[in-house]
Coordinates of C-alpha atoms in Angstrom, one line a residue:
M1310 CA 45.3 28.9 -33.4
S1311 CA 47.4 31.8 -32.2
G1312 CA 49.4 31.7 -29.0
P1313 CA 50.9 28.7 -27.2
R1314 CA 49.2 25.4 -27.4
P1315 CA 47.0 24.8 -24.4
T1316 CA 48.0 21.8 -22.2
T1317 CA 45.5 19.2 -20.9
L1318 CA 45.6 21.0 -17.5
D1319 CA 45.0 24.4 -19.2
L1320 CA 41.9 23.0 -20.8
L1321 CA 40.8 21.1 -17.7
A1322 CA 40.9 24.3 -15.7
R1323 CA 38.8 26.1 -18.3
L1324 CA 36.2 23.3 -18.4
V1325 CA 36.0 23.0 -14.6
A1326 CA 35.4 26.7 -14.4
F1327 CA 32.0 26.3 -16.1
D1328 CA 29.3 25.3 -13.6
T1329 CA 27.6 22.7 -15.6
E1330 CA 25.5 20.9 -13.0
S1331 CA 22.9 18.9 -14.8
S1332 CA 20.1 21.3 -13.7
K1333 CA 21.9 24.2 -15.4
S1334 CA 22.8 25.2 -19.0
N1335 CA 26.1 24.0 -20.5
L1336 CA 26.0 26.6 -23.3
A1337 CA 28.9 28.7 -22.0
L1338 CA 31.1 25.7 -22.0
I1339 CA 29.9 24.6 -25.5
D1340 CA 30.6 28.2 -26.7
F1341 CA 34.2 27.9 -25.4
V1342 CA 34.7 24.5 -27.0
C1343 CA 33.3 25.7 -30.4
G1344 CA 35.6 28.7 -30.2
Y1345 CA 38.6 26.4 -29.5
L1346 CA 37.6 24.2 -32.5
D1347 CA 37.2 27.2 -34.8
G1348 CA 40.7 28.4 -33.8
L1349 CA 42.0 25.0 -35.0
N1350 CA 39.8 24.9 -38.1
V1351 CA 38.2 21.7 -37.0
P1352 CA 34.8 21.1 -38.5
H1353 CA 32.1 20.6 -35.9
V1354 CA 28.3 20.5 -35.5
R1355 CA 26.4 21.9 -32.6
I1356 CA 23.3 19.9 -31.6
P1357 CA 21.0 21.8 -29.3
S1358 CA 18.6 20.3 -26.8
A1359 CA 14.8 20.5 -27.6
D1360 CA 14.5 23.6 -25.3
G1361 CA 17.7 25.2 -26.5
D1362 CA 19.1 25.5 -23.0
K1363 CA 21.9 22.9 -23.6
A1364 CA 23.8 21.5 -26.5
A1365 CA 26.2 18.8 -27.6
V1366 CA 29.0 19.3 -30.0
F1367 CA 30.4 16.8 -32.5
A1368 CA 33.8 17.4 -34.1
T1369 CA 35.7 15.5 -36.8
I1370 CA 39.4 15.4 -37.3
G1371 CA 40.6 13.6 -40.4
P1372 CA 38.6 12.5 -43.5
M1373 CA 34.8 13.0 -43.4
I1374 CA 34.0 9.3 -43.9
D1375 CA 32.2 6.5 -42.1
G1376 CA 34.0 4.1 -39.9
G1377 CA 35.8 6.6 -37.5
I1378 CA 36.4 6.5 -33.8
V1379 CA 34.2 8.5 -31.4
L1380 CA 35.7 9.8 -28.2
S1381 CA 32.6 10.5 -26.1
G1382 CA 32.5 12.6 -23.0
H1383 CA 29.7 14.4 -21.1
T1384 CA 30.0 18.0 -20.0
D1385 CA 27.4 17.9 -17.1
V1386 CA 28.4 17.3 -13.5
V1387 CA 26.6 16.4 -10.3
P1388 CA 25.7 19.1 -7.8
V1389 CA 28.0 20.4 -5.1
T1390 CA 25.3 21.6 -2.8
G1391 CA 25.7 20.2 0.7
Q1392 CA 29.2 18.9 0.1
A1393 CA 32.1 20.0 2.2
W1394 CA 34.6 21.3 -0.4
T1395 CA 38.0 22.5 0.8
T1396 CA 38.2 25.1 -1.9
D1397 CA 36.0 26.5 -4.7
P1398 CA 34.8 23.4 -6.7
F1399 CA 34.8 25.4 -9.9
T1400 CA 38.4 26.5 -9.7
L1401 CA 40.9 23.8 -10.6
R1402 CA 43.4 23.3 -7.8
I1403 CA 46.7 21.4 -8.3
A1404 CA 48.2 19.8 -5.1
D1405 CA 49.9 16.6 -4.1
G1406 CA 49.9 15.2 -7.6
R1407 CA 46.2 15.7 -8.0
A1408 CA 43.9 18.1 -9.9
Y1409 CA 40.9 19.0 -7.8
G1410 CA 37.5 20.3 -9.1
R1411 CA 34.0 19.3 -9.8
G1412 CA 34.0 17.1 -12.9
A1413 CA 37.8 16.7 -12.8
V1414 CA 37.5 12.9 -13.1
D1415 CA 33.8 12.6 -14.1
M1416 CA 34.5 13.5 -16.8
K1417 CA 36.0 16.7 -17.8
G1418 CA 39.4 15.2 -17.5
F1419 CA 38.7 12.9 -20.5
C1420 CA 37.2 15.8 -22.4
A1421 CA 40.3 18.0 -21.8
L1422 CA 42.5 15.1 -22.9
A1423 CA 40.6 14.7 -26.2
L1424 CA 40.6 18.5 -26.9
A1425 CA 44.3 18.9 -26.0
A1426 CA 45.2 16.1 -28.4
I1427 CA 43.5 17.8 -31.4
P1428 CA 46.7 19.5 -32.7
D1429 CA 48.4 16.1 -32.7
F1430 CA 45.4 14.5 -34.4
L1431 CA 45.7 17.3 -37.1
A1432 CA 49.4 16.8 -37.5
A1433 CA 48.9 13.1 -38.1
D1434 CA 47.9 11.8 -41.5
L1435 CA 44.7 10.1 -40.3
A1436 CA 43.3 7.5 -42.6
R1437 CA 40.5 7.0 -40.1
P1438 CA 38.7 10.0 -38.6
I1439 CA 38.7 10.7 -34.9
H1440 CA 35.5 12.3 -33.7
I1441 CA 35.0 14.1 -30.4
L1442 CA 31.5 14.2 -29.0
L1443 CA 30.7 16.2 -25.9
S1444 CA 27.2 15.7 -24.5
Y1445 CA 24.9 16.9 -21.7
D1446 CA 22.4 15.3 -19.2
E1447 CA 24.5 12.1 -18.8
E1448 CA 24.1 12.4 -15.0
T1449 CA 20.3 12.5 -15.2
T1450 CA 19.0 10.6 -18.3
C1451 CA 21.9 9.8 -20.6
L1452 CA 19.8 11.3 -23.4
G1453 CA 22.1 14.1 -24.3
V1454 CA 23.7 11.9 -27.0
A1455 CA 20.5 10.7 -28.5
D1456 CA 20.0 13.5 -31.1
T1457 CA 23.6 13.1 -32.3
I1458 CA 23.3 9.4 -32.6
A1459 CA 20.1 9.8 -34.7
R1460 CA 22.1 11.8 -37.2
F1461 CA 24.9 9.2 -37.7
G1462 CA 24.7 7.9 -41.2
A1463 CA 22.5 10.8 -42.3
D1464 CA 24.2 14.2 -42.2
L1465 CA 27.0 13.0 -39.8
P1466 CA 29.5 10.2 -40.6
R1467 CA 28.5 6.9 -39.1
P1468 CA 31.3 5.8 -36.7
G1469 CA 32.8 2.3 -36.5
A1470 CA 33.5 2.3 -32.8
V1471 CA 32.9 4.4 -29.7
I1472 CA 35.0 4.9 -26.7
V1473 CA 33.1 6.4 -23.8
G1474 CA 35.7 8.0 -21.5
E1475 CA 34.2 7.5 -18.1
P1476 CA 36.8 6.8 -15.4
T1477 CA 37.9 3.2 -15.5
D1478 CA 41.6 3.7 -14.7
L1479 CA 42.0 3.0 -18.5
E1480 CA 40.7 -0.5 -18.1
V1481 CA 38.3 -1.5 -20.9
A1482 CA 34.8 -2.1 -19.7
D1483 CA 32.5 -3.9 -22.1
A1484 CA 29.5 -4.4 -19.8
H1485 CA 27.4 -2.5 -17.3
K1486 CA 23.9 -2.7 -15.9
S1487 CA 20.8 -0.7 -17.0
I1488 CA 19.0 1.7 -14.8
V1489 CA 15.2 2.3 -15.0
T1490 CA 13.5 4.5 -12.4
Y1491 CA 9.8 5.0 -11.6
L1492 CA 7.4 7.1 -9.6
T1493 CA 4.3 5.2 -8.4
T1494 CA 1.4 7.2 -7.0
V1495 CA -1.4 5.6 -5.2
H1496 CA -4.6 7.7 -5.1
G1497 CA -7.0 6.7 -2.3
H1498 CA -10.0 8.3 -0.7
E1499 CA -10.1 9.9 2.7
A1500 CA -12.4 8.7 5.5
H1501 CA -12.4 8.3 9.2
S1502 CA -10.1 5.5 10.3
A1503 CA -12.9 4.1 12.4
K1504 CA -14.8 3.3 9.2
P1505 CA -12.3 2.2 6.6
M1506 CA -15.1 0.8 4.4
L1507 CA -16.0 4.4 3.5
G1508 CA -12.6 5.1 1.8
A1509 CA -9.5 3.7 0.3
N1510 CA -6.2 3.6 2.2
A1511 CA -3.4 4.7 -0.2
V1512 CA -0.6 4.0 2.3
M1513 CA -1.6 0.4 2.9
A1514 CA -2.0 -0.2 -0.9
A1515 CA 1.4 1.3 -1.4
A1516 CA 2.9 -1.0 1.3
D1517 CA 1.4 -4.0 -0.6
L1518 CA 3.2 -2.8 -3.8
V1519 CA 6.5 -2.2 -1.9
S1520 CA 6.2 -5.7 -0.5
E1521 CA 5.9 -7.0 -4.1
L1522 CA 9.1 -5.1 -5.0
N1523 CA 10.8 -6.9 -2.1
R1524 CA 9.6 -10.2 -3.5
I1525 CA 10.9 -9.3 -7.0
A1526 CA 14.2 -8.2 -5.6
D1527 CA 14.5 -11.6 -3.9
L1528 CA 13.6 -13.3 -7.1
M1529 CA 16.4 -11.5 -8.9
I1530 CA 18.9 -12.3 -6.2
A1531 CA 18.0 -16.0 -6.4
R1532 CA 18.5 -15.9 -10.2
G1533 CA 22.0 -14.4 -9.7
D1534 CA 24.5 -13.4 -12.4
A1535 CA 25.4 -16.2 -14.8
S1536 CA 28.3 -14.2 -16.1
G1537 CA 30.0 -13.9 -12.7
R1538 CA 31.1 -10.4 -13.6
F1539 CA 29.0 -8.1 -11.6
D1540 CA 29.1 -6.8 -8.0
P1541 CA 26.5 -7.3 -6.6
P1542 CA 25.9 -10.4 -8.7
A1543 CA 22.3 -9.9 -9.6
T1544 CA 19.8 -7.4 -10.9
T1545 CA 18.8 -5.1 -8.0
V1546 CA 15.4 -3.6 -7.1
H1547 CA 15.3 -0.7 -4.7
V1548 CA 12.7 1.7 -3.2
G1549 CA 14.3 5.0 -2.4
T1550 CA 11.5 7.2 -1.0
I1551 CA 8.0 6.9 0.2
S1552 CA 5.6 9.5 1.4
G1553 CA 1.9 9.6 2.3
G1554 CA -0.9 10.3 4.7
T1555 CA -2.0 13.4 6.7
A1556 CA -2.9 12.1 10.2
R1557 CA -3.1 8.8 12.1
N1558 CA -6.9 8.7 12.1
I1559 CA -7.5 9.6 8.5
L1560 CA -7.4 7.1 5.7
P1561 CA -4.6 8.5 3.5
K1562 CA -5.7 10.0 0.2
L1563 CA -2.2 9.8 -1.4
C1564 CA 1.0 7.8 -1.2
T1565 CA 4.0 8.1 -3.5
F1566 CA 7.2 6.1 -3.8
H1567 CA 10.2 6.2 -6.0
W1568 CA 11.7 2.9 -7.1
E1569 CA 14.2 1.5 -9.5
F1570 CA 15.9 -1.5 -10.9
R1571 CA 19.4 -1.9 -12.2
G1572 CA 19.4 -4.8 -14.6
L1573 CA 22.1 -7.2 -15.8
P1574 CA 22.7 -6.9 -19.5
D1575 CA 20.8 -10.1 -20.3
L1576 CA 17.7 -9.0 -18.3
D1577 CA 14.5 -8.8 -20.3
M1578 CA 13.8 -5.1 -19.7
G1579 CA 10.0 -5.7 -19.7
E1580 CA 10.1 -8.5 -17.0
I1581 CA 10.1 -6.4 -13.8
P1582 CA 7.6 -3.8 -15.1
A1583 CA 5.3 -6.7 -16.1
L1584 CA 5.6 -8.4 -12.7
F1585 CA 4.9 -5.1 -10.9
A1586 CA 1.9 -4.3 -13.2
A1587 CA 0.3 -7.6 -12.4
K1588 CA 0.6 -6.8 -8.7
V1589 CA -0.9 -3.4 -9.3
E1590 CA -4.0 -5.0 -10.7
T1591 CA -4.5 -7.3 -7.7
T1592 CA -3.7 -4.6 -5.2
L1593 CA -6.2 -2.2 -6.9
R1594 CA -8.9 -4.9 -6.8
D1595 CA -8.3 -6.6 -3.5
R1596 CA -6.8 -3.9 -1.3
L1597 CA -7.4 -0.3 -2.5
N1598 CA -10.9 -0.7 -3.9
R1599 CA -12.1 -3.6 -1.7
Y1600 CA -15.0 -1.4 -0.5
G1601 CA -15.8 0.5 -3.7
D1602 CA -14.4 2.1 -6.8
Y1603 CA -12.5 4.8 -4.8
G1604 CA -8.9 4.8 -5.9
R1605 CA -6.4 4.3 -8.7
I1606 CA -2.7 3.6 -9.1
E1607 CA -0.3 5.3 -11.6
T1608 CA 3.3 4.5 -12.4
L1609 CA 5.4 6.9 -14.4
E1610 CA 8.7 5.8 -15.9
E1611 CA 11.2 8.6 -15.2
V1612 CA 14.5 7.5 -16.6
A1613 CA 15.5 4.4 -18.6
V1614 CA 19.2 4.0 -19.3
P1615 CA 20.1 0.9 -21.3
G1616 CA 22.8 -1.4 -20.2
L1617 CA 25.9 -2.3 -22.1
A1618 CA 26.2 -5.9 -23.2
P1619 CA 29.5 -7.6 -23.9
E1620 CA 30.4 -7.9 -27.6
P1621 CA 33.5 -10.1 -27.6
G1622 CA 35.9 -9.3 -30.4
S1623 CA 34.0 -6.2 -31.5
E1624 CA 35.9 -3.4 -33.2
A1625 CA 35.6 -1.1 -30.2
E1626 CA 36.9 -3.8 -27.8
R1627 CA 39.9 -4.8 -30.0
L1628 CA 40.9 -1.2 -30.6
A1629 CA 40.5 -0.1 -26.9
L1630 CA 42.5 -3.1 -25.6
R1631 CA 45.3 -2.3 -28.0
V1632 CA 45.3 1.5 -27.2
A1633 CA 45.0 1.0 -23.5
G1634 CA 47.6 -1.8 -23.4
R1635 CA 45.2 -4.3 -21.7
N1636 CA 44.5 -8.0 -22.4
H1637 CA 41.1 -8.4 -20.8
T1638 CA 37.9 -6.5 -20.3
I1639 CA 36.0 -5.6 -17.1
S1640 CA 32.4 -4.7 -16.1
V1641 CA 31.6 -1.5 -14.2
P1642 CA 28.8 -1.0 -11.6
Y1643 CA 27.6 2.3 -12.9
A1644 CA 25.6 3.2 -16.0
T1645 CA 26.8 5.3 -18.9
E1646 CA 25.8 6.6 -22.3
A1647 CA 27.5 3.5 -23.9
G1648 CA 24.3 1.5 -24.1
R1649 CA 22.7 4.2 -26.3
F1650 CA 25.5 3.9 -28.9
Q1651 CA 25.3 0.1 -28.7
G1652 CA 21.5 0.3 -29.1
A1653 CA 22.1 2.1 -32.4
G1654 CA 24.3 -0.8 -33.6
I1655 CA 27.7 0.9 -33.0
P1656 CA 30.3 -1.2 -31.1
T1657 CA 31.1 0.6 -27.8
V1658 CA 33.2 0.3 -24.8
V1659 CA 33.9 2.4 -21.7
C1660 CA 37.5 3.4 -21.1
G1661 CA 38.9 6.5 -19.5
P1662 CA 41.4 7.9 -17.1
G1663 CA 41.1 8.2 -13.3
S1664 CA 39.0 6.3 -10.8
I1665 CA 35.2 6.3 -10.3
D1666 CA 35.9 6.2 -6.6
Q1667 CA 36.7 10.0 -6.7
A1668 CA 33.6 10.9 -8.7
H1669 CA 30.6 12.7 -7.1
Q1670 CA 32.7 13.3 -3.9
P1671 CA 33.6 16.6 -2.2
D1672 CA 37.1 17.5 -3.4
E1673 CA 36.7 15.4 -6.4
Y1674 CA 40.1 14.9 -8.2
I1675 CA 42.0 13.1 -11.0
T1676 CA 45.7 12.4 -10.5
L1677 CA 48.3 14.0 -12.7
A1678 CA 49.6 10.5 -13.3
A1679 CA 46.2 9.5 -14.7
L1680 CA 46.2 12.5 -17.0
E1681 CA 49.7 11.5 -18.3
A1682 CA 48.4 8.0 -18.9
G1683 CA 45.5 9.5 -20.8
E1684 CA 47.9 11.5 -23.0
A1685 CA 49.8 8.3 -23.8
F1686 CA 46.4 6.7 -24.7
M1687 CA 45.7 9.5 -27.1
A1688 CA 49.1 9.1 -28.7
R1689 CA 48.6 5.4 -29.3
L1690 CA 45.1 6.1 -30.7
I1691 CA 46.8 8.4 -33.3
A1692 CA 49.1 5.5 -34.3
E1693 CA 46.1 3.3 -34.8
C1694 CA 44.3 5.7 -37.0
A1695 CA 47.2 7.2 -39.0
R1696 CA 48.0 6.0 -42.5
P1697 CA 50.7 3.2 -42.6

């Protein structure tokens, strides 16, 4: 690659400059990364989304063999609309020992660290490959890694461990909850409110279902968290929006509500949907259609992000603890792509620079000290993967 070697901050500035909000394409950023990799003669594969509007990239430094280490980061960021930024969120600003910009900590900082370390990866005599995977749609579905994972062991090397570089202050997280979100639509039948027997009240049926979700939430709270590792210490159930009806004196034809659960790693993922489905049946019979076959209830699963379960002593855990200089693992309250790797049978942990407390905020930032710690992390990873 001609010219001076770009620093982590150089690359972070370039990455932040691309507006890769999840609703938008990330192709310009991927083009830049692929050009950077080409300049270093690093083999890589571009994995487009089904509609071609986005892409992931998977690069390999070292031997093209199974058993390598994946450094996984996402390129998408959350929106800036409505947030009170001091300066342009897509122009990196350095001040007071911090680097400000959308995605600076979540998680273009980790991506920049991995890319900036490539010349050192190349200079080392790696016995074990280091892969860099940059994905998309993490902030919405965590599905941007799925097509790449499907190719592991086929036309891509199957890795032995994955480190997802979400901001943990370089603590090693081996557990997080799942997230599953739903949209429930209750279809009723309009009639004059003076004669409710001539229709079906969608709002009252929806209220019945929301009450059931309250009951399920209480059940989960009572069950608690046997591991003692999560805050809050239970699977949570939440209704976020509800809308329905047209006038006080008309039986509402329609009512919709969005709801979710965030499950502990040991939760049977089918339990809450099954409890809710049973209530749907009784609500349909006893509430919505008590006067006739007027209505129906539909529930659409929108997003299902698997949790990350602890795997004590796994290759990913042991490696990350050594590289991060830690002697214990933690859990984190947010979901990541890690569960998708683990679901494919690949040991995975979450470990990256900076704090999640700065993510998704106006004037999001990562400290320069955190980036320096990340550079030391990459140097220790090289030592782990180099030939003795």
